[in-house]
Amino acid sequence: MCGAHAAVRHLLGGMQELNVITVIDMEAGLEHLSRGTDRHVDALLVVAEPYFKALETARRCVELGRELKIPRVAAVANKFRSNRDLEVVRKYAASHNIEILAEVPYDDEIQSADLAGSAPDLGERNAAAAAIEKVAVALGL
């Protein structure tokens, strides 16, 4: 058993009793699911970017989340640059019975802030910020 995954799993189990809202950004891929790190979560949001390998990984994460009986499993379409990109994600999700909770467009400001190692300063009219707000609303936060 991986010590880091066991520690996170234990921490999440303890937080469940506190009835607090916690958002955890896990690394991409299946390892945290296969090791049971997400055992105590109420929702699993899988990021789906408009690339075949990313979509295949997202599908496998959704399937594993369902097998683990996570109460809510959905995808967030991310970093799409065009309507074509978005349609690719939508079509793939529909063909695999995956709910898309929100659609976050690619944003130069977010990438620039990330490269600078700082938080993006997004106004309320920013499309990416609005999509992220939609995630919070859909989860009842």
Coordinates of N, CA and C in Angstrom, one line a residue:
M1 N 0.9 -1.2 0.0 CA 0.0 0.0 0.0 C 0.9 1.2 0.0
C2 N 0.6 2.2 -0.8 CA 1.3 3.4 -0.9 C 1.0 4.3 0.3
G3 N 2.1 4.8 1.0 CA 1.9 5.6 2.2 C 1.1 6.9 2.0
A4 N 1.4 7.5 0.8 CA 0.8 8.8 0.6 C -0.7 8.6 0.3
H5 N -1.1 7.6 -0.4 CA -2.5 7.3 -0.7 C -3.2 6.9 0.6
A6 N -2.5 6.1 1.5 CA -3.1 5.7 2.7 C -3.4 6.9 3.6
A7 N -2.4 7.8 3.7 CA -2.5 9.0 4.5 C -3.7 9.9 4.0
V8 N -3.8 10.1 2.7 CA -4.9 10.9 2.2 C -6.3 10.2 2.5
R9 N -6.3 8.9 2.3 CA -7.5 8.1 2.5 C -8.0 8.3 4.0
H10 N -7.0 8.2 4.9 CA -7.3 8.3 6.4 C -7.8 9.7 6.7
L11 N -7.1 10.7 6.1 CA -7.5 12.1 6.3 C -9.0 12.4 5.8
L12 N -9.3 11.9 4.7 CA -10.6 12.0 4.1 C -11.7 11.3 5.0
G13 N -11.3 10.1 5.5 CA -12.2 9.4 6.3 C -12.6 10.2 7.6
G14 N -11.6 10.8 8.2 CA -11.8 11.6 9.4 C -12.6 12.9 9.1
M15 N -12.4 13.5 7.9 CA -13.1 14.7 7.6 C -14.6 14.4 7.3
Q16 N -14.9 13.2 6.9 CA -16.3 12.9 6.6 C -17.1 13.0 7.9
E17 N -16.6 12.7 9.0 CA -17.3 12.9 10.3 C -17.5 14.3 10.6
L18 N -16.7 15.2 10.1 CA -16.8 16.7 10.5 C -17.9 17.4 9.6
N19 N -18.4 16.7 8.6 CA -19.4 17.3 7.7 C -19.0 18.6 7.1
V20 N -17.8 18.6 6.6 CA -17.2 19.8 5.9 C -17.1 19.6 4.4
I21 N -17.1 20.6 3.7 CA -16.9 20.5 2.2 C -15.4 20.6 1.9
T22 N -14.9 19.6 1.2 CA -13.5 19.6 0.9 C -13.4 19.3 -0.6
V23 N -12.6 20.1 -1.3 CA -12.4 19.8 -2.7 C -10.9 19.4 -2.8
I24 N -10.7 18.2 -3.5 CA -9.4 17.7 -3.6 C -9.0 17.5 -5.1
D25 N -7.9 18.1 -5.5 CA -7.5 17.9 -6.9 C -6.5 16.8 -6.9
M26 N -6.9 15.6 -7.4 CA -6.1 14.4 -7.5 C -5.3 14.5 -8.8
E27 N -4.2 13.7 -8.8 CA -3.4 13.6 -10.0 C -4.2 12.9 -11.1
A28 N -3.8 13.2 -12.3 CA -4.5 12.6 -13.5 C -4.3 11.1 -13.4
G29 N -5.2 10.3 -13.9 CA -5.1 8.9 -14.0 C -5.9 8.1 -13.0
L30 N -5.6 6.8 -13.0 CA -6.5 5.9 -12.3 C -5.9 5.5 -10.9
E31 N -4.7 5.8 -10.6 CA -4.1 5.3 -9.4 C -4.8 5.6 -8.1
H32 N -5.2 6.8 -7.9 CA -5.9 7.2 -6.7 C -7.2 6.4 -6.5
L33 N -7.9 6.1 -7.7 CA -9.1 5.3 -7.6 C -8.8 3.8 -7.3
S34 N -7.8 3.3 -7.9 CA -7.5 1.9 -7.7 C -6.9 1.6 -6.3
R35 N -6.3 2.6 -5.7 CA -5.8 2.4 -4.4 C -6.8 2.8 -3.3
G36 N -8.0 3.2 -3.7 CA -9.1 3.5 -2.7 C -8.9 4.9 -2.0
T37 N -8.1 5.7 -2.6 CA -7.9 7.0 -2.0 C -9.2 7.8 -1.9
D38 N -10.0 7.6 -2.9 CA -11.3 8.4 -3.1 C -12.4 7.7 -2.3
R39 N -12.2 6.7 -1.5 CA -13.2 5.9 -0.8 C -14.3 6.7 -0.1
H40 N -13.9 7.8 0.5 CA -14.9 8.6 1.3 C -15.4 9.8 0.6
V41 N -15.4 9.9 -0.7 CA -15.9 11.1 -1.4 C -17.4 10.9 -1.7
D42 N -18.0 12.1 -1.8 CA -19.5 12.1 -2.2 C -19.6 12.3 -3.7
A43 N -18.6 12.9 -4.3 CA -18.7 13.2 -5.8 C -17.3 13.1 -6.4
L44 N -17.2 12.5 -7.6 CA -16.0 12.4 -8.3 C -16.2 13.2 -9.6
L45 N -15.4 14.2 -9.8 CA -15.5 15.0 -11.1 C -14.2 14.6 -11.9
V46 N -14.5 14.1 -13.1 CA -13.4 13.7 -13.9 C -13.2 14.8 -15.0
V47 N -12.0 15.3 -15.2 CA -11.7 16.3 -16.2 C -11.5 15.6 -17.5
A48 N -12.3 16.1 -18.5 CA -12.2 15.5 -19.9 C -11.8 16.5 -20.9
E49 N -10.6 16.4 -21.4 CA -10.1 17.3 -22.4 C -10.3 16.7 -23.8
P50 N -10.4 17.5 -24.8 CA -10.8 17.0 -26.2 C -9.6 16.3 -26.9
Y51 N -9.1 15.3 -26.3 CA -8.0 14.5 -26.9 C -8.4 13.0 -26.6
F52 N -8.2 12.1 -27.6 CA -8.6 10.8 -27.4 C -8.1 10.1 -26.2
K53 N -6.8 10.2 -25.9 CA -6.2 9.5 -24.7 C -6.8 10.1 -23.4
A54 N -7.0 11.4 -23.4 CA -7.7 12.0 -22.2 C -9.1 11.6 -22.1
L55 N -9.8 11.4 -23.1 CA -11.2 11.0 -23.1 C -11.3 9.5 -22.6
E56 N -10.3 8.7 -23.1 CA -10.3 7.3 -22.7 C -10.0 7.1 -21.2
T57 N -9.0 7.9 -20.8 CA -8.7 7.9 -19.3 C -9.9 8.4 -18.5
A58 N -10.6 9.4 -19.0 CA -11.8 9.9 -18.3 C -12.8 8.9 -18.2
R59 N -13.0 8.1 -19.3 CA -14.0 7.1 -19.3 C -13.7 6.0 -18.3
R60 N -12.4 5.6 -18.2 CA -12.0 4.6 -17.3 C -12.2 5.1 -15.8
C61 N -11.9 6.3 -15.6 CA -12.1 6.9 -14.2 C -13.5 6.9 -13.9
V62 N -14.4 7.3 -14.8 CA -15.8 7.3 -14.5 C -16.3 5.8 -14.2
E63 N -15.9 4.9 -15.0 CA -16.3 3.5 -14.8 C -15.8 3.0 -13.4
L64 N -14.6 3.3 -13.1 CA -14.1 2.9 -11.8 C -14.8 3.6 -10.6
G65 N -15.1 4.9 -10.8 CA -15.9 5.6 -9.8 C -17.2 5.0 -9.6
R66 N -17.8 4.5 -10.6 CA -19.1 3.9 -10.5 C -19.0 2.5 -9.8
E67 N -18.0 1.8 -10.2 CA -17.7 0.4 -9.6 C -17.5 0.6 -8.1
L68 N -16.8 1.7 -7.7 CA -16.6 2.0 -6.3 C -17.8 2.6 -5.5
K69 N -18.9 2.7 -6.3 CA -20.1 3.2 -5.8 C -20.0 4.6 -5.2
I70 N -19.2 5.5 -5.8 CA -19.2 6.9 -5.4 C -20.5 7.5 -5.8
P71 N -21.2 8.1 -4.9 CA -22.6 8.6 -5.1 C -22.8 9.4 -6.4
R72 N -21.9 10.3 -6.7 CA -22.1 11.1 -8.0 C -20.8 11.1 -8.7
V73 N -20.8 10.7 -10.0 CA -19.7 10.6 -10.9 C -20.1 11.4 -12.1
A74 N -19.3 12.4 -12.5 CA -19.6 13.2 -13.7 C -18.3 13.7 -14.2
A75 N -18.4 14.3 -15.4 CA -17.2 14.8 -16.1 C -17.3 16.4 -16.2
V76 N -16.2 17.0 -16.4 CA -16.1 18.4 -16.7 C -15.3 18.5 -17.9
A77 N -16.0 19.0 -19.0 CA -15.2 19.2 -20.3 C -14.3 20.4 -20.0
N78 N -13.0 20.3 -20.4 CA -12.1 21.3 -20.0 C -11.1 21.6 -21.2
K79 N -10.8 22.9 -21.3 CA -9.8 23.4 -22.2 C -10.2 23.2 -23.7
F80 N -11.5 23.3 -24.0 CA -11.8 23.2 -25.4 C -11.6 24.6 -26.0
R81 N -11.1 24.6 -27.2 CA -10.8 25.8 -27.9 C -11.8 26.2 -29.0
S82 N -12.7 25.2 -29.4 CA -13.6 25.5 -30.4 C -14.9 24.7 -30.2
N83 N -15.9 25.0 -30.9 CA -17.1 24.2 -30.8 C -16.9 22.8 -31.3
R84 N -16.0 22.6 -32.2 CA -15.6 21.2 -32.6 C -15.0 20.4 -31.5
D85 N -14.1 21.0 -30.7 CA -13.5 20.4 -29.6 C -14.6 20.0 -28.6
L86 N -15.5 20.9 -28.3 CA -16.6 20.7 -27.3 C -17.5 19.6 -27.8
E87 N -17.8 19.5 -29.1 CA -18.7 18.5 -29.6 C -18.0 17.1 -29.5
V88 N -16.7 17.1 -29.7 CA -16.0 15.8 -29.6 C -16.2 15.3 -28.1
V89 N -16.0 16.1 -27.1 CA -16.2 15.7 -25.8 C -17.7 15.3 -25.5
R90 N -18.6 16.1 -26.0 CA -20.0 15.8 -25.8 C -20.4 14.5 -26.4
K91 N -20.0 14.3 -27.6 CA -20.3 13.0 -28.3 C -19.7 11.8 -27.6
Y92 N -18.5 11.9 -27.2 CA -17.8 10.8 -26.5 C -18.5 10.5 -25.2
A93 N -18.8 11.6 -24.5 CA -19.5 11.4 -23.2 C -20.9 10.8 -23.4
A94 N -21.6 11.2 -24.4 CA -23.0 10.7 -24.6 C -22.9 9.2 -25.0
S95 N -21.9 8.8 -25.8 CA -21.8 7.4 -26.2 C -21.3 6.5 -25.1
H96 N -20.9 7.1 -24.0 CA -20.4 6.3 -22.8 C -21.2 6.6 -21.6
N97 N -22.4 7.2 -21.8 CA -23.3 7.5 -20.7 C -22.6 8.3 -19.5
I98 N -21.9 9.3 -19.9 CA -21.2 10.1 -18.9 C -21.8 11.5 -18.9
E99 N -22.2 11.9 -17.7 CA -22.8 13.2 -17.5 C -21.7 14.3 -17.6
I100 N -22.0 15.3 -18.3 CA -21.1 16.5 -18.3 C -21.7 17.5 -17.4
L101 N -21.0 17.8 -16.3 CA -21.5 18.7 -15.3 C -21.3 20.2 -15.7
A102 N -20.2 20.4 -16.4 CA -19.9 21.8 -16.8 C -18.9 21.7 -18.0
E103 N -18.8 22.8 -18.7 CA -17.9 22.9 -19.8 C -17.0 24.2 -19.7
V104 N -15.7 24.0 -19.4 CA -14.8 25.1 -19.1 C -13.9 25.3 -20.4
P105 N -14.1 26.4 -21.0 CA -13.3 26.7 -22.2 C -11.8 27.0 -21.9
Y106 N -10.9 26.8 -22.8 CA -9.5 27.1 -22.7 C -9.5 28.6 -22.5
D107 N -8.6 29.1 -21.6 CA -8.5 30.5 -21.3 C -7.0 30.9 -21.2
D108 N -6.6 31.9 -22.0 CA -5.2 32.3 -22.0 C -4.8 32.9 -20.7
E109 N -5.7 33.6 -20.0 CA -5.4 34.2 -18.7 C -5.0 33.1 -17.7
I110 N -5.7 32.0 -17.7 CA -5.5 30.9 -16.8 C -4.1 30.3 -17.1
Q111 N -3.8 30.1 -18.3 CA -2.5 29.5 -18.7 C -1.4 30.4 -18.3
S112 N -1.5 31.7 -18.6 CA -0.5 32.7 -18.3 C -0.2 32.7 -16.8
A113 N -1.3 32.7 -16.0 CA -1.2 32.7 -14.5 C -0.5 31.5 -14.0
D114 N -0.8 30.3 -14.6 CA -0.2 29.1 -14.3 C 1.3 29.1 -14.6
L115 N 1.7 29.6 -15.7 CA 3.1 29.7 -16.1 C 3.8 30.6 -15.2
A116 N 3.2 31.6 -14.7 CA 3.8 32.6 -13.7 C 3.8 32.1 -12.3
G117 N 3.1 31.0 -12.1 CA 3.0 30.4 -10.7 C 2.1 31.3 -9.8
S118 N 1.1 31.9 -10.4 CA 0.1 32.7 -9.6 C -1.3 32.3 -9.9
A119 N -2.2 32.8 -9.1 CA -3.6 32.5 -9.3 C -4.2 33.5 -10.4
P120 N -5.0 33.0 -11.2 CA -5.6 33.9 -12.3 C -6.5 34.9 -11.6
D121 N -6.6 36.1 -12.2 CA -7.5 37.1 -11.7 C -8.6 37.2 -12.7
L122 N -9.7 36.4 -12.5 CA -10.8 36.3 -13.5 C -11.9 37.2 -13.0
G123 N -12.5 38.0 -13.9 CA -13.7 38.7 -13.6 C -14.9 37.9 -13.7
E124 N -16.0 38.4 -13.2 CA -17.2 37.6 -13.1 C -17.8 37.3 -14.5
R125 N -17.3 38.1 -15.6 CA -17.8 37.8 -16.9 C -16.9 36.8 -17.7
N126 N -15.9 36.3 -17.0 CA -15.0 35.3 -17.6 C -15.7 34.0 -17.8
A127 N -15.7 33.5 -19.0 CA -16.4 32.2 -19.4 C -15.9 31.0 -18.5
A128 N -14.6 30.9 -18.3 CA -14.1 29.8 -17.5 C -14.6 29.9 -16.1
A129 N -14.5 31.1 -15.5 CA -15.0 31.3 -14.1 C -16.4 31.0 -14.0
A130 N -17.2 31.4 -15.0 CA -18.7 31.1 -15.0 C -18.9 29.6 -15.0
A131 N -18.2 28.9 -15.8 CA -18.3 27.4 -15.9 C -17.9 26.8 -14.6
I132 N -16.9 27.3 -14.0 CA -16.5 26.7 -12.7 C -17.5 27.0 -11.6
E133 N -18.1 28.1 -11.7 CA -19.2 28.5 -10.7 C -20.4 27.5 -11.0
K134 N -20.6 27.1 -12.2 CA -21.7 26.2 -12.5 C -21.4 24.8 -11.8
V135 N -20.2 24.4 -11.7 CA -19.8 23.2 -11.1 C -20.3 23.3 -9.6
A136 N -19.9 24.4 -9.0 CA -20.2 24.5 -7.5 C -21.7 24.5 -7.3
V137 N -22.5 25.2 -8.2 CA -24.0 25.2 -8.1 C -24.5 23.8 -8.3
A138 N -24.0 23.1 -9.3 CA -24.5 21.7 -9.6 C -24.3 20.8 -8.4
L139 N -23.2 21.0 -7.7 CA -22.9 20.2 -6.5 C -23.6 20.7 -5.2
G140 N -24.3 21.8 -5.3 CA -25.0 22.3 -4.2 C -24.1 23.0 -3.2
L141 N -23.0 23.6 -3.7 CA -22.1 24.3 -2.8 C -22.4 25.8 -2.8

